[in-house]
XYZ file of C-alpha atoms in Angstrom:
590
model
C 168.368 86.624 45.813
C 165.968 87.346 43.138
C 168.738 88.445 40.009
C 165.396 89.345 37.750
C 164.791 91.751 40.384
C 168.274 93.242 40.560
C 168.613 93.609 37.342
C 165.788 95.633 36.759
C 166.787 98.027 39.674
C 168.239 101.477 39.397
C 171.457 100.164 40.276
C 171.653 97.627 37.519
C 170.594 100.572 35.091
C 173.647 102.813 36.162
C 175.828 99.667 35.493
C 174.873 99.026 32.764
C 174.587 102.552 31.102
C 177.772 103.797 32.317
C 179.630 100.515 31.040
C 177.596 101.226 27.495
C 178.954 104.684 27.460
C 182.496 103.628 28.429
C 183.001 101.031 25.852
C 180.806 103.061 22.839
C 183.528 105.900 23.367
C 186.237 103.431 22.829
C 184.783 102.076 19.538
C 184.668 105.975 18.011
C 187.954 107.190 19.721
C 189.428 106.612 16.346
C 187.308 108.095 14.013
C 186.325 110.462 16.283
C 187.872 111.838 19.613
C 185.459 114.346 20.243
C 182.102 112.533 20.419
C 184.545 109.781 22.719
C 185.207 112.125 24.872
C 182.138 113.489 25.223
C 180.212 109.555 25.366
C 182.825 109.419 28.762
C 181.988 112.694 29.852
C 178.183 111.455 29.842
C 179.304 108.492 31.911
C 181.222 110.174 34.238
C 177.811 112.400 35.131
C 176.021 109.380 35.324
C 177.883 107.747 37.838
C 178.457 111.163 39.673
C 174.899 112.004 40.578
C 173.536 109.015 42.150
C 176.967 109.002 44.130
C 176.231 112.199 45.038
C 173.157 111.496 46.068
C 174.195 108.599 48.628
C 176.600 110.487 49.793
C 174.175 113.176 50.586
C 172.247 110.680 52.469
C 175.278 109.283 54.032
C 175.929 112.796 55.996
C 172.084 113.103 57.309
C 172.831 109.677 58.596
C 175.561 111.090 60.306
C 178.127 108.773 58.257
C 180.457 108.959 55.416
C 182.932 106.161 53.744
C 183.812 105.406 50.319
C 181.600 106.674 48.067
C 182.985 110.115 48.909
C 185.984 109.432 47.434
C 184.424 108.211 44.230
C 182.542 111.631 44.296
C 185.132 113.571 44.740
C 187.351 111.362 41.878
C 184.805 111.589 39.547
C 183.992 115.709 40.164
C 187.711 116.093 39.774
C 187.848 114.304 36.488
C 185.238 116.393 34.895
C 186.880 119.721 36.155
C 190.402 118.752 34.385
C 188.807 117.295 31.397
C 190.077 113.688 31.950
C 186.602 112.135 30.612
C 188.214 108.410 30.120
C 189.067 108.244 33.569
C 186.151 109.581 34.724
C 183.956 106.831 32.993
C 186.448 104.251 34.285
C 185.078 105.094 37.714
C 181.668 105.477 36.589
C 181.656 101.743 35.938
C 183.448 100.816 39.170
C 181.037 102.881 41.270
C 177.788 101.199 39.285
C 179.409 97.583 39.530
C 180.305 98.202 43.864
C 176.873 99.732 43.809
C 174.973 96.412 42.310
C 177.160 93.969 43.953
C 176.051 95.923 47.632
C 172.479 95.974 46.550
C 172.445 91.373 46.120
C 174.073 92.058 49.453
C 171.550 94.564 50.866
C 169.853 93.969 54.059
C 166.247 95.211 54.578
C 165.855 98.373 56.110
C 164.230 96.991 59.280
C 162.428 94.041 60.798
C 159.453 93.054 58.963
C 156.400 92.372 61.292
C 154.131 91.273 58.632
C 153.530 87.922 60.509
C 152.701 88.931 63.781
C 150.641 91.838 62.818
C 148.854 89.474 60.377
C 147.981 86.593 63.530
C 146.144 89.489 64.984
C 142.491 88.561 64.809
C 140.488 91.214 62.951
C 137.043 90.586 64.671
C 134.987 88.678 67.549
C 132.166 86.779 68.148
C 130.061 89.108 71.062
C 128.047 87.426 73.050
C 124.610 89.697 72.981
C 120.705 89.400 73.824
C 119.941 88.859 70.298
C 122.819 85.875 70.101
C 125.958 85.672 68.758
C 127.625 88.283 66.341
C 131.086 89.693 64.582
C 132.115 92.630 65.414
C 135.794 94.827 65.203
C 138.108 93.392 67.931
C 138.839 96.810 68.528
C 134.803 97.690 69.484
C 135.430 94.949 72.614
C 136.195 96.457 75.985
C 136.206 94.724 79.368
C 133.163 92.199 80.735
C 131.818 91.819 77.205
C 131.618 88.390 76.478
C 133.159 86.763 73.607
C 132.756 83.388 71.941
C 136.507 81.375 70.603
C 136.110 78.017 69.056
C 138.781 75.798 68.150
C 141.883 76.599 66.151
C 140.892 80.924 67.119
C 143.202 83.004 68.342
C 141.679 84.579 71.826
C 141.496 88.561 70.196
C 141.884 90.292 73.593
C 142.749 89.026 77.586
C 139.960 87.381 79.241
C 138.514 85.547 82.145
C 137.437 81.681 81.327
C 133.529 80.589 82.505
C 134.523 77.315 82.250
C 137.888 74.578 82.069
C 139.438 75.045 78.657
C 142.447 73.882 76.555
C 144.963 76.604 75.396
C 147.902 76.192 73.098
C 150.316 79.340 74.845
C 153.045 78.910 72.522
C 152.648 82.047 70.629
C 153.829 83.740 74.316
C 155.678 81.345 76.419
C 157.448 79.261 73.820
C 156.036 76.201 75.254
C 154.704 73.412 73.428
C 152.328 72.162 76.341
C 148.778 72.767 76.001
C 147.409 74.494 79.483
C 144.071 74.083 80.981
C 142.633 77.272 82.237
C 139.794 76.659 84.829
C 136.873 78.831 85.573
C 137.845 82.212 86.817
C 141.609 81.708 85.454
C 142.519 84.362 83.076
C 143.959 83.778 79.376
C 145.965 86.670 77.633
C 145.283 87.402 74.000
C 147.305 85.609 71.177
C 147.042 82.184 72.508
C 144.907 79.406 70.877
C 141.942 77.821 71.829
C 142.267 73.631 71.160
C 139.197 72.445 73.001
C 135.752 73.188 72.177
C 134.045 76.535 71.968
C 135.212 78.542 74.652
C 133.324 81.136 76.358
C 135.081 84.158 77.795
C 134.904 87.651 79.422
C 137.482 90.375 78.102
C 139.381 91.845 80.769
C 141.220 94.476 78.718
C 140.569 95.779 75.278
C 142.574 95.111 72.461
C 145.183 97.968 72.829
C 145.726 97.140 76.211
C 146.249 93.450 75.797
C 149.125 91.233 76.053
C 149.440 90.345 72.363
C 149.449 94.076 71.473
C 152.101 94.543 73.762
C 154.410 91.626 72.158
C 153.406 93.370 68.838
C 154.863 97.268 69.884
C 157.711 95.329 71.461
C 159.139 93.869 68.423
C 158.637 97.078 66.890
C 160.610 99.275 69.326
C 163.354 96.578 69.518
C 163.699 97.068 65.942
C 163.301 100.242 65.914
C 166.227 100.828 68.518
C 168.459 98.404 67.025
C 171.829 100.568 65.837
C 172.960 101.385 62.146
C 175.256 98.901 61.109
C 178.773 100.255 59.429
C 180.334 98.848 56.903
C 183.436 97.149 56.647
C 184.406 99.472 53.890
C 183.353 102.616 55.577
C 185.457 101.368 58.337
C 188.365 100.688 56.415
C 187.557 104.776 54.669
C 187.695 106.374 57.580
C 191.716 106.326 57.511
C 191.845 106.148 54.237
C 190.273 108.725 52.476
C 192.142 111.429 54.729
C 195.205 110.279 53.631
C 194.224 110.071 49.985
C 192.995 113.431 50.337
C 196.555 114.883 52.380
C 198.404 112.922 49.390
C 196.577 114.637 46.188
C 196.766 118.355 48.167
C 200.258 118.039 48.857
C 201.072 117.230 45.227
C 199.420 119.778 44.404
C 200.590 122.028 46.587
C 203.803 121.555 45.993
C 203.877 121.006 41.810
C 200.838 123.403 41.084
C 199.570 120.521 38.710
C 196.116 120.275 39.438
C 195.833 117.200 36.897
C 198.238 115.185 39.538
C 196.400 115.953 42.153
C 192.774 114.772 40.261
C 195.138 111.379 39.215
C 195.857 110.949 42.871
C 191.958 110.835 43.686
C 191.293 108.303 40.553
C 194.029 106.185 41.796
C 193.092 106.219 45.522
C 189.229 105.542 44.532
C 188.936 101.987 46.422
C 188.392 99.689 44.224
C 189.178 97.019 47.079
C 186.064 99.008 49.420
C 183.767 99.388 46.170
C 184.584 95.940 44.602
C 186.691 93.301 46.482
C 184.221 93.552 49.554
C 181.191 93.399 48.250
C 182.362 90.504 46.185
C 183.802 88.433 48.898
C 180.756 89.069 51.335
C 178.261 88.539 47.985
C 180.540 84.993 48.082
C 179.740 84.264 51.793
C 175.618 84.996 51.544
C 175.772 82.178 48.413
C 177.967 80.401 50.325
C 175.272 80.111 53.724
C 172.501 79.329 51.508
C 174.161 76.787 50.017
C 174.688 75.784 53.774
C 170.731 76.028 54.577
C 171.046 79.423 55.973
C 169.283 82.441 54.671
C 171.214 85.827 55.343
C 169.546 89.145 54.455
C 172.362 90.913 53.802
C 175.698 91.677 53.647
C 175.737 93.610 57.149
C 174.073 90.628 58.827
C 177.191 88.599 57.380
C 179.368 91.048 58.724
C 177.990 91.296 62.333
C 178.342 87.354 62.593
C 181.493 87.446 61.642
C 182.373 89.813 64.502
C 179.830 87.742 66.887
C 180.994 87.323 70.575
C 177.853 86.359 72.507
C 174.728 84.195 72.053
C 171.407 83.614 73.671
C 169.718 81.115 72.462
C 165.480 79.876 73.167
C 165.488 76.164 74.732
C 162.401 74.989 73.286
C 162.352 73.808 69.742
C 165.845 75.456 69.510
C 168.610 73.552 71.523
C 165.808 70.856 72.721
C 163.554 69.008 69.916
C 160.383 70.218 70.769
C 158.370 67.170 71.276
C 158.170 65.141 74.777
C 158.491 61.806 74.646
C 158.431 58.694 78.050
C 162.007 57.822 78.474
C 161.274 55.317 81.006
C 158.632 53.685 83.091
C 159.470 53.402 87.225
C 156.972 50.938 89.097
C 156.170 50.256 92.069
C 157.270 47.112 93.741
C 154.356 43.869 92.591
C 153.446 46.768 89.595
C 153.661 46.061 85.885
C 155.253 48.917 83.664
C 153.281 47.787 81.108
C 150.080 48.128 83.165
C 151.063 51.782 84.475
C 151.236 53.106 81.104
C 148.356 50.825 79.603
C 146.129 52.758 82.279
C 148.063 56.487 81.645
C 147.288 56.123 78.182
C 143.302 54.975 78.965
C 142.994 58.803 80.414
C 145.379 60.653 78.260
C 143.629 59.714 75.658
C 141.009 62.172 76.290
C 143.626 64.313 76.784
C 145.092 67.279 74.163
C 148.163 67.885 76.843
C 151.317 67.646 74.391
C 152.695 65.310 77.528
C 149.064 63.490 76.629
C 149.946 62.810 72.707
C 153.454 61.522 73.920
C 151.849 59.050 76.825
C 149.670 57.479 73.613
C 152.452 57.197 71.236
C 154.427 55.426 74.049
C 151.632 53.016 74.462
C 150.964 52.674 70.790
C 155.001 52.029 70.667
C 155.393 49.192 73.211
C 151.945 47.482 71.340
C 150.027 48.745 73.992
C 145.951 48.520 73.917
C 144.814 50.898 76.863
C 141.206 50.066 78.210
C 138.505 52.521 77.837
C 138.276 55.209 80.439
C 135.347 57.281 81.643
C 134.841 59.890 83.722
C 137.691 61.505 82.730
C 138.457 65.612 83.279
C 141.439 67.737 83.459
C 142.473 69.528 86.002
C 144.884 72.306 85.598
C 148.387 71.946 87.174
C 147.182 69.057 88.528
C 146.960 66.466 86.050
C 144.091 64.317 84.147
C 141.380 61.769 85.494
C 139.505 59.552 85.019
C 137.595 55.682 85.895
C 139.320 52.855 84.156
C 138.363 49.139 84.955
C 136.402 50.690 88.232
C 139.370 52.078 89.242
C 140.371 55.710 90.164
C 143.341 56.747 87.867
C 145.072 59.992 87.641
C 147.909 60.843 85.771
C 149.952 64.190 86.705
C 151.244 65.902 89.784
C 152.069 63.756 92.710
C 150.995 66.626 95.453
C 153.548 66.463 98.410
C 156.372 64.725 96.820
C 158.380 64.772 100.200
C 156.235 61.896 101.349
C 157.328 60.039 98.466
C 157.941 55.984 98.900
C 161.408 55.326 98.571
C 161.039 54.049 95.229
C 159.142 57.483 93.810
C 162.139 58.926 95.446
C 164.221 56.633 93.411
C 162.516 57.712 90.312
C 161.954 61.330 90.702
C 166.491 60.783 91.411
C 166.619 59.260 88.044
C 164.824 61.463 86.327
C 166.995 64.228 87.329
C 169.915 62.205 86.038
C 167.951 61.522 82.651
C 166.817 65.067 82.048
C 163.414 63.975 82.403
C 160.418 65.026 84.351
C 158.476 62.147 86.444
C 154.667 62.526 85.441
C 153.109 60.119 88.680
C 150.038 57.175 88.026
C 148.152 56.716 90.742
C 144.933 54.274 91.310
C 143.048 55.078 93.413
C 145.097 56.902 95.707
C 148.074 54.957 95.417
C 151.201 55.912 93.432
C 151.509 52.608 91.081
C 154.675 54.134 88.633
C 155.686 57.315 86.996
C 156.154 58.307 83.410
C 159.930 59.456 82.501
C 159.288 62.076 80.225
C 161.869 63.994 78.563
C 161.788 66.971 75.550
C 165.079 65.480 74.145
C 168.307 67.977 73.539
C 169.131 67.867 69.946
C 171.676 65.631 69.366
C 173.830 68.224 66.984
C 173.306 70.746 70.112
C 176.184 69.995 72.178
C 178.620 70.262 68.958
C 177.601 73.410 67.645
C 178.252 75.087 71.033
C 181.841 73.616 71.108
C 181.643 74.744 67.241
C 180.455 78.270 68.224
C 182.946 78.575 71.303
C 186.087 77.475 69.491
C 185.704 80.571 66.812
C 185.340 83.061 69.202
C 181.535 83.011 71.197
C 182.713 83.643 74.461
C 179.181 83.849 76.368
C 176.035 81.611 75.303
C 173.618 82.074 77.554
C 170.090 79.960 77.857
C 166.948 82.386 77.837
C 163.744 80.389 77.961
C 160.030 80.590 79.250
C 160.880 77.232 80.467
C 160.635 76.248 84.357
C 164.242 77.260 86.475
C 164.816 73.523 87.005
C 164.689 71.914 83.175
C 166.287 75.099 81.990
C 169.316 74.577 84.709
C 169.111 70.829 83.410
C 169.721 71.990 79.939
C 172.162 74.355 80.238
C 174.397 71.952 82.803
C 173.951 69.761 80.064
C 175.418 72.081 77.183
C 177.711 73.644 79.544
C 176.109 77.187 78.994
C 177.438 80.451 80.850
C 174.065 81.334 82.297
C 170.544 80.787 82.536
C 167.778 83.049 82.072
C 164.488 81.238 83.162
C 160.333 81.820 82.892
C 161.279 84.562 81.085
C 158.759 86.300 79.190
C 159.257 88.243 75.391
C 159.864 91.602 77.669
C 162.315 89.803 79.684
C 163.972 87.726 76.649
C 164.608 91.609 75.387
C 166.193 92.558 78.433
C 168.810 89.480 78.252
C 170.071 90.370 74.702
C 169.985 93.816 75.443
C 172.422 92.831 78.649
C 174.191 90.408 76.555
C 175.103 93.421 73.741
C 177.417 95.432 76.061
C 178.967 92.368 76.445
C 179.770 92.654 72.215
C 177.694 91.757 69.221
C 174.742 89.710 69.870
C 173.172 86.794 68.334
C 169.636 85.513 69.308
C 168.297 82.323 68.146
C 165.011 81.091 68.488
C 161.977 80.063 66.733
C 158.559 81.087 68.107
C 156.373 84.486 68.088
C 157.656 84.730 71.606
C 160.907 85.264 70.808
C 160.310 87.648 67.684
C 161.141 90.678 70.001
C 164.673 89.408 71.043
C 165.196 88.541 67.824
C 164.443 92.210 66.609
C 166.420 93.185 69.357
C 169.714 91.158 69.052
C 172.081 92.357 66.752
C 171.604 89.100 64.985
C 168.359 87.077 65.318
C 168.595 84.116 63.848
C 165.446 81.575 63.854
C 164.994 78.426 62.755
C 162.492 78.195 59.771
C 161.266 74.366 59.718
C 158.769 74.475 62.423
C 159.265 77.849 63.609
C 156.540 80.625 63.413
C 156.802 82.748 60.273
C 156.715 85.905 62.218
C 160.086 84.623 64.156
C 161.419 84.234 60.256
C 160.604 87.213 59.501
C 161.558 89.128 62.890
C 165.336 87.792 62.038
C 168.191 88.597 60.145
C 168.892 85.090 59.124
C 166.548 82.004 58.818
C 167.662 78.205 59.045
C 166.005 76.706 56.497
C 165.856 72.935 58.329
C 165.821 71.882 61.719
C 169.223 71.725 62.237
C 170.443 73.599 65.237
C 174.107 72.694 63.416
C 173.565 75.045 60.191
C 173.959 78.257 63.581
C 177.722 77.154 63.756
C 178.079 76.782 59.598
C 176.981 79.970 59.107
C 179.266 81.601 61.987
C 182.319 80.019 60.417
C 181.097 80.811 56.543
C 181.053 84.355 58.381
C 184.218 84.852 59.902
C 186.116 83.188 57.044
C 183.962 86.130 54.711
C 185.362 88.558 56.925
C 189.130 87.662 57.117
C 188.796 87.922 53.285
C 186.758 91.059 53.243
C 189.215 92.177 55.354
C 192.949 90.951 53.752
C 191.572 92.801 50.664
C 190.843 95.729 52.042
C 194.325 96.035 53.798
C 196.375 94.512 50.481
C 193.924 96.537 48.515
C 194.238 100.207 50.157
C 197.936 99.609 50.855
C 198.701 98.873 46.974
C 196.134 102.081 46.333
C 198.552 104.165 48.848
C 201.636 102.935 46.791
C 199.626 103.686 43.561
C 198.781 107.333 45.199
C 202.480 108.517 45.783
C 203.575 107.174 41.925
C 200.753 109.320 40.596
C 201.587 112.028 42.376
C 205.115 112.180 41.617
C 203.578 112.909 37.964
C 204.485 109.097 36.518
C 200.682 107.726 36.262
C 198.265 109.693 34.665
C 194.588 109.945 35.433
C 193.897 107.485 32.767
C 195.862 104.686 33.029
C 195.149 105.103 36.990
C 191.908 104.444 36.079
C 192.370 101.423 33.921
């Protein structure tokens, strides 16, 4: 929290000028009575009209808590003339009022980062060559021009095989190859060469635009968040108000019943609350955990379900071979000597991790040519005069018995078989295997054991790893292939169960996160619009600093909340003394 910031807001002023008012009538009450009075007087208006004014936007939010007992303590005050008390509260109401503001959450989701990944113009294809234009002027069968590294502006048909990072939407690291006539939806990334394409849709009407207004509407839709001291004001300032009219009532000594309402103004809902969930946000940080605000705090501390993204989130993010299964009379070190020869060509995230493997073991893979990708298929290629492909091994119930072996083990392990075969012959498979983080498992016992009674896996992720990974982590449930609409529909689902969190960490899953009534993303390697789509940010890749945060949160709480109780019950005791006429409205205050 920026203090430079929150010192120079309007909240920091009121502190500061009622507290200058308060103590400046103490130094002349000696020499001069009058002017004190009238320096707490001052104060006492101070702090009553920007109270006022909350409170007057508490009611058109439908809402009210414990400012309006501070109003209504501070009006009284200036009606019987007791000034000192009046500026007593002042200060209280400026220092609750600063300490909420370090505390405050932002008004809504901030979709700065997705809005800014939208590209702003195209390269048209015309008679007269290429040319920028407004992505907004393209409508479908004009023909656009991506090269490397570009965001594809609006959904389109491919002319010709092409590599696509599809993060941004699925949440999948893989790069896909989209052949001729395949379609590509805006927002995802060319990574081959220059790509030629045909728009299908115009920009409105494409798929990143649609990921775009859904964020927004699950912000939009996501409810107001209560305090815990507006919570704890809803009993209490009926019965401070039923106190100071029956003494009243029943002495005709207006000046008991105004002593009543100084007395009852919570200084454990303004103060002690703020402070201890002020405590808890510096506390998270210093845990690696960013929390906008004090509400966010709260919500986690009342948490009681969790979906959380599989990629990059609960798994690492980056495929790796686990093992190499041969043929009988085949080498392993052969198999993946000639994998690596085609891969190399390759810019398949399964690809980078064949080559590393090689590179690992001290590997030097022949040269390859002839090589091509084929999508969901695999890549190709001539290496030594040979025929090799590495991918898909087409009907895999006429495996040998030892590809049946392997594809067994691989179940086992996690990990996904990718199949070498030369020509024509399966020689080995590839073991490879996105790895579940290794703090994973113990921050969902972590999570479970304060309270999170359903964590469920929501992923774009095929049915079969995703089962894997939740068997794994011994998950509740298992929401697979699921797309940013459906990822909304889960935590939607998930919050009649109770409050929500969402964890994830790629523009996919900025929606749910918007949605949830706690996104929290991981800010290492995630996208900055997931960051800024969430309520709280991990700072590093620790999956770990989700349960630290949870516990730093319901800790906050139970002190929030033992002060509010020992705090409004003392206030109830203090109520009935000053209504029986033995505390006046100054020394209440004080």
């Amino acid at each position: 929290m920026n203090w430079r910031f929150a010192f120079a807001s309007s909240e920091a002023a009121l502190l500061v000028t009622t507290t200058t008012l308060l103590a400046a009538g103490g130094l002349v009450w000696i020499a001069h009575p009058g002017a004190a009075r009238v320096l707490w007087a001052v104060a006492t208006v101070v702090g009553l009209v920007p109270a006022t004014v909350w409170v007057i936007g508490q009611f058109r939010a439908g809402r009210w808590g414990a400012d309006l007992l501070a109003v209504l303590a501070l009006a009284s005050t200036l009606v019987v003339g007791e000034f000192l008390a009046g500026a007593v509260v002042a200060v209280m109401v400026g220092t609750g009022r600063l300490l909420e503001t370090l505390a405050q959450r932002r008004a809504g989701h901030d979709l700065s980062a997705l809005l800014d990944r939208i590209p702003r113009t195209a390269t048209l294809v015309t008679a007269d060559g290429p040319r920028p234009v407004p992505v907004a002027e393209l409508g479908p069968g004009d023909r656009i021009v991506v090269a490397p590294g570009e965001v594809v502006p609006v959904d389109s048909g491919v002319t010709a095989d092409a590599a696509f990072d599809e993060s941004a939407l699925t949440g999948e690291p893989d790069p896909v190859t989209r052949r001729a006539g395949d379609t590509v939806r805006s927002g995802v990334v060319s990574v081959g060469a220059a790509v030629e394409l045909v728009a299908t849709a115009s920009a409105e009407d494409s798929t990143y635009a649609g990921v775009v207004r859904l964020a927004e509407q699950a912000g939009a839709g996501a409810a107001p968040v209560a305090r815990l001291a507006d919570r704890v004001a809803a009993w209490f300032l009926p019965t401070a108000l039923a106190i100071a009219g029956l003494s009243w009532l029943t002495t005709g000594d207006a000046v008991r019943a105004v002593a009543v309402l100084v007395v009852a103004t919570p200084c454990p809902l303004l103060l002690a609350v703020p402070i201890a969930v002020t405590g808890g946000l510096s506390l998270a940080a210093r845990s690696g955990v960013v929390v906008k605000g004090g509400a966010t705090l709260e919500l986690l501390g009342r948490a009681a379900t969790l979906a959380t993204d599989k990629t990059g989130t609960v798994t690492v993010g980056r495929p790796e071979v686990v093992g190499v299964v041969c043929a009988p009379g085949e080498d392993a070190a052969r198999v993946l000597a000639l994998a690596a020869a085609v891969e190399s060509y390759s810019t398949h995230v399964l690809a980078g991790a064949v080559v590393r493997a090689a590179a690992g073991a001290g590997l030097r893979p022949p040269s390859a040519t002839e090589v091509r990708e084929r999508h969901g298929v695999g890549v190709e290629g001539r290496v030594e005069g040979s025929a090799v492909r590495v991918g898909r091994a087409g009907d895999e119930g006429a495996l040998p018995d030892w590809a049946r072996g392997a594809a067994s083990r691989g179940r086992l392990d996690l990990a996904t078989p990718v199949w070498v075969t030369v020509d024509d012959r399966l020689r080995g498979a590839l073991l490879m295997r996105d790895r579940v983080r290794t703090d994973a498992g113990r921050t969902i016992r972590r999570l479970r054991a304060v309270g999170l009674r359903d964590i469920v896996l929501v992923t774009g992720d095929r049915v079969a790893n995703a089962e894997e990974v939740a068997a794994l982590l011994g998950l509740d449930a298992v929401r697979a292939e699921a797309s940013p609409a459906d990822k909304i529909r889960c935590v939607r689902d998930q919050r009649r169960r109770g409050i929500t969190v969402m964890v994830g960490d790629g523009v996919n899953d900025a929606p749910a996160l918007a949605a949830a009534d706690v996104g929290v993303a991981l800010g290492s390697r995630g996208s900055t619009a997931a960051a800024q789509a969430a309520d709280a940010v991990i700072l590093d890749d620790r999956i770990d600093r989700l349960a630290d945060v949870v516990e730093i949160a319901r800790r906050t709480r139970g002190i929030a909340v033992r002060s509010a109780v020992v705090g409004t019950s003392l206030s109830v005791v203090a109520m009935i003394v000053a209504a029986a006429g033995w505390l006046p409205p100054g020394a209440g205050a004080v």
